[in-house]
Amino acid sequence: MRIRKDKDFISIFDEATGQYIRSGTFQDGKEIAQDPFMASFPELLDVGVMGHCIHGKSGLCLKAGVECYQDGLHAGAPNMALEDFREIVRQCIGNTYQIALGGCGDPDQHEHFPEILELCRRAGIVPNFTTSGLGMTLELARLCKEYCGAVAVSWYRSPYTLKAIDCLLRAGVRTNIHYVVSKGTIDEAVTRLREDSFPAGANAIVFLLHKPVGLGSQQQVLRADDPKVKEFLSLACAGGHRYKIGFDSCTIPGLVAQSSEIDMDSVDTCEGGRWSAYITADMKMLPCSFDNQQQRWAVDLRNHTIQEAWDSPVFEEFREHFRRSCPECEHRQACMGGCPICPEIVLCDKHTA
C-alpha cells in the first residue's frame, strides 16, 4: 500500500486491490469538506505505446460496431520505443500509481510488451491495459496475471471477445469489459443490463461514452434528452448485478443530472490535466487522449519533462474549463461542466460551459 502526501491532500493506493482513497483538502493543518482540485504530478498516466493498429486495415473496430477514436484505420506511426517508455517510467517513480497502456492498437501486441510490464512493476507502478482480445493467448494472460492490476477487453461482439475474456479469467486475471455506448449500441446495453447477460466472471462492466474523435461520427453521439439514456443510466445504477458497474468520467454529468440512484461521493468527474494525462507514441503529452487528433494542448516531451508539461501554461489553459464552467449550477463541483474537448457529449440539458 502506498501513501502519498501532496501539497494539500493525502492519497492512498493499494496495489493489490486497486482501491484508491483521497482525503479532502487540508487548510491550516485541518481537513475540510472541499475536494482537492488536482495533483502536483499525474497519479495516472495513459501511455499510448501503440502507434499503429495491426488490425486497423481490416476495420476490425468498425465491424464490431465501435468507431475507433484513435483512427486505427489510417494511423501508421511506429510504436513507442522501449527507451522512451523507460524514460517515462523513470520520471514517474514515487509519484504515479498506475500506467494505463494504450494507443492506436492492442498494447499486448507491442514488440516489447513483456519488458514494458516489467519496467512498470520494478518502478512500483501498476500497469493496466485494454485490448480487443484478438491476439490474446494463454501465455500473454499468464504474463498479465504476473504484472497487471487488471485487463479490460473491449466488447467487440465476436467469438474472439469471449475467448479472450475466458483466457484471462482462467489465468486468474482481474478482467473488466469495456463497452462503448452510442446511439447504435445503447439498446443492446439496456437489454444486457436488464437480463444480466454479460459473461459470468467479469469483474466489472465499464461503460464508455462514444466520442466524435478519430473514426467516431457525430451521428452516434448520445443526447441528454434521449429517453434511452435515462433508462440506461437507471438500469446501470440500480444495483443487483452479478458484476460491478463502472463509467468513464465523461459520463459523470449524465449521472449527476439524470440519476438519483447513485451516491455522488462514489464518482469523480473528468480527471484530465488534474489527476491524469496521456502520452502519445511519439512522446507528446496531452491532458486527455481524446485530443490525440488535433493535439491542441500538446507538450513535446523531447524538449520538456513530464513535470514541466504538467505545470505548463498549455495544461493550465485546459484546466480553466473546470474552474469556470457552469458557475450557477448547484452540481458544479460534481461534474465541472464535463468534457472540454467534445462538449456535445455532455449528457446534461443544463450544460452551459
mmCIF file of N, CA, C and O in Angstrom, residues 2 13 15 89 92-99 117-127:
data_model
loop_
_atom_site.group_PDB
_atom_site.id
_atom_site.type_symbol
_atom_site.label_atom_id
_atom_site.label_comp_id
_atom_site.label_asym_id
_atom_site.label_seq_id
_atom_site.Cartn_x
_atom_site.Cartn_y
_atom_site.Cartn_z
ATOM 1 N N ARG A 2 0.542 2.188 -0.864
ATOM 2 C CA ARG A 2 1.336 3.412 -0.970
ATOM 3 C C ARG A 2 0.543 4.605 -0.449
ATOM 4 O O ARG A 2 -0.639 4.772 -0.765
ATOM 5 N N PHE A 13 -3.088 4.349 -2.158
ATOM 6 C CA PHE A 13 -3.365 3.408 -3.243
ATOM 7 C C PHE A 13 -2.895 2.018 -2.834
ATOM 8 O O PHE A 13 -1.760 1.823 -2.412
ATOM 9 N N GLU A 15 -1.939 -1.424 -4.203
ATOM 10 C CA GLU A 15 -1.544 -2.061 -5.461
ATOM 11 C C GLU A 15 -2.220 -3.417 -5.667
ATOM 12 O O GLU A 15 -2.434 -3.846 -6.796
ATOM 13 N N VAL A 89 8.804 6.035 -17.314
ATOM 14 C CA VAL A 89 8.730 5.341 -16.028
ATOM 15 C C VAL A 89 9.709 5.958 -15.032
ATOM 16 O O VAL A 89 9.383 6.164 -13.861
ATOM 17 N N CYS A 92 8.377 8.959 -13.430
ATOM 18 C CA CYS A 92 7.155 8.735 -12.650
ATOM 19 C C CYS A 92 7.379 8.076 -11.296
ATOM 20 O O CYS A 92 6.454 8.025 -10.477
ATOM 21 N N ILE A 93 8.573 7.576 -11.055
ATOM 22 C CA ILE A 93 8.842 6.828 -9.820
ATOM 23 C C ILE A 93 8.535 7.691 -8.596
ATOM 24 O O ILE A 93 8.988 8.832 -8.487
ATOM 25 N N GLY A 94 7.740 7.138 -7.686
ATOM 26 C CA GLY A 94 7.396 7.832 -6.454
ATOM 27 C C GLY A 94 6.210 8.759 -6.564
ATOM 28 O O GLY A 94 5.741 9.284 -5.543
ATOM 29 N N ASN A 95 5.712 8.986 -7.782
ATOM 30 C CA ASN A 95 4.593 9.920 -7.979
ATOM 31 C C ASN A 95 3.365 9.281 -8.603
ATOM 32 O O ASN A 95 2.234 9.592 -8.218
ATOM 33 N N THR A 96 3.569 8.400 -9.564
ATOM 34 C CA THR A 96 2.464 7.828 -10.333
ATOM 35 C C THR A 96 2.107 6.442 -9.813
ATOM 36 O O THR A 96 2.976 5.590 -9.669
ATOM 37 N N TYR A 97 0.819 6.221 -9.582
ATOM 38 C CA TYR A 97 0.365 4.931 -9.078
ATOM 39 C C TYR A 97 0.188 3.908 -10.194
ATOM 40 O O TYR A 97 0.545 2.751 -10.053
ATOM 41 N N GLN A 98 -0.414 4.349 -11.313
ATOM 42 C CA GLN A 98 -0.766 3.407 -12.379
ATOM 43 C C GLN A 98 -0.411 3.965 -13.751
ATOM 44 O O GLN A 98 -0.488 5.179 -13.971
ATOM 45 N N ILE A 99 -0.064 3.071 -14.651
ATOM 46 C CA ILE A 99 0.085 3.418 -16.065
ATOM 47 C C ILE A 99 -0.883 2.555 -16.851
ATOM 48 O O ILE A 99 -0.855 1.326 -16.764
ATOM 49 N N LEU A 117 5.796 -4.218 -19.155
ATOM 50 C CA LEU A 117 5.144 -4.592 -17.903
ATOM 51 C C LEU A 117 6.155 -4.684 -16.768
ATOM 52 O O LEU A 117 5.906 -4.210 -15.646
ATOM 53 N N GLU A 118 7.289 -5.281 -17.051
ATOM 54 C CA GLU A 118 8.313 -5.460 -16.021
ATOM 55 C C GLU A 118 8.879 -4.120 -15.562
ATOM 56 O O GLU A 118 9.114 -3.910 -14.364
ATOM 57 N N LEU A 119 9.091 -3.192 -16.489
ATOM 58 C CA LEU A 119 9.588 -1.862 -16.135
ATOM 59 C C LEU A 119 8.648 -1.168 -15.163
ATOM 60 O O LEU A 119 9.091 -0.530 -14.199
ATOM 61 N N CYS A 120 7.354 -1.286 -15.410
ATOM 62 C CA CYS A 120 6.364 -0.658 -14.532
ATOM 63 C C CYS A 120 6.461 -1.218 -13.117
ATOM 64 O O CYS A 120 6.607 -0.476 -12.138
ATOM 65 N N ARG A 121 6.389 -2.530 -13.003
ATOM 66 C CA ARG A 121 6.374 -3.159 -11.683
ATOM 67 C C ARG A 121 7.675 -2.929 -10.915
ATOM 68 O O ARG A 121 7.677 -2.751 -9.697
ATOM 69 N N ARG A 122 8.778 -2.913 -11.643
ATOM 70 C CA ARG A 122 10.063 -2.683 -10.996
ATOM 71 C C ARG A 122 10.138 -1.284 -10.392
ATOM 72 O O ARG A 122 10.848 -1.033 -9.419
ATOM 73 N N ALA A 123 9.361 -0.365 -10.988
ATOM 74 C CA ALA A 123 9.328 1.012 -10.506
ATOM 75 C C ALA A 123 8.219 1.246 -9.484
ATOM 76 O O ALA A 123 8.001 2.379 -9.049
ATOM 77 N N GLY A 124 7.495 0.192 -9.114
ATOM 78 C CA GLY A 124 6.408 0.347 -8.150
ATOM 79 C C GLY A 124 5.146 0.929 -8.746
ATOM 80 O O GLY A 124 4.319 1.506 -8.035
ATOM 81 N N ILE A 125 4.978 0.778 -10.057
ATOM 82 C CA ILE A 125 3.802 1.304 -10.772
ATOM 83 C C ILE A 125 3.000 0.124 -11.312
ATOM 84 O O ILE A 125 3.569 -0.822 -11.866
ATOM 85 N N VAL A 126 1.682 0.180 -11.149
ATOM 86 C CA VAL A 126 0.822 -0.912 -11.610
ATOM 87 C C VAL A 126 0.410 -0.667 -13.062
ATOM 88 O O VAL A 126 -0.188 0.366 -13.371
ATOM 89 N N PRO A 127 0.703 -1.606 -13.983
ATOM 90 C CA PRO A 127 0.254 -1.457 -15.371
ATOM 91 C C PRO A 127 -1.123 -2.088 -15.580
ATOM 92 O O PRO A 127 -1.449 -3.120 -14.991
#
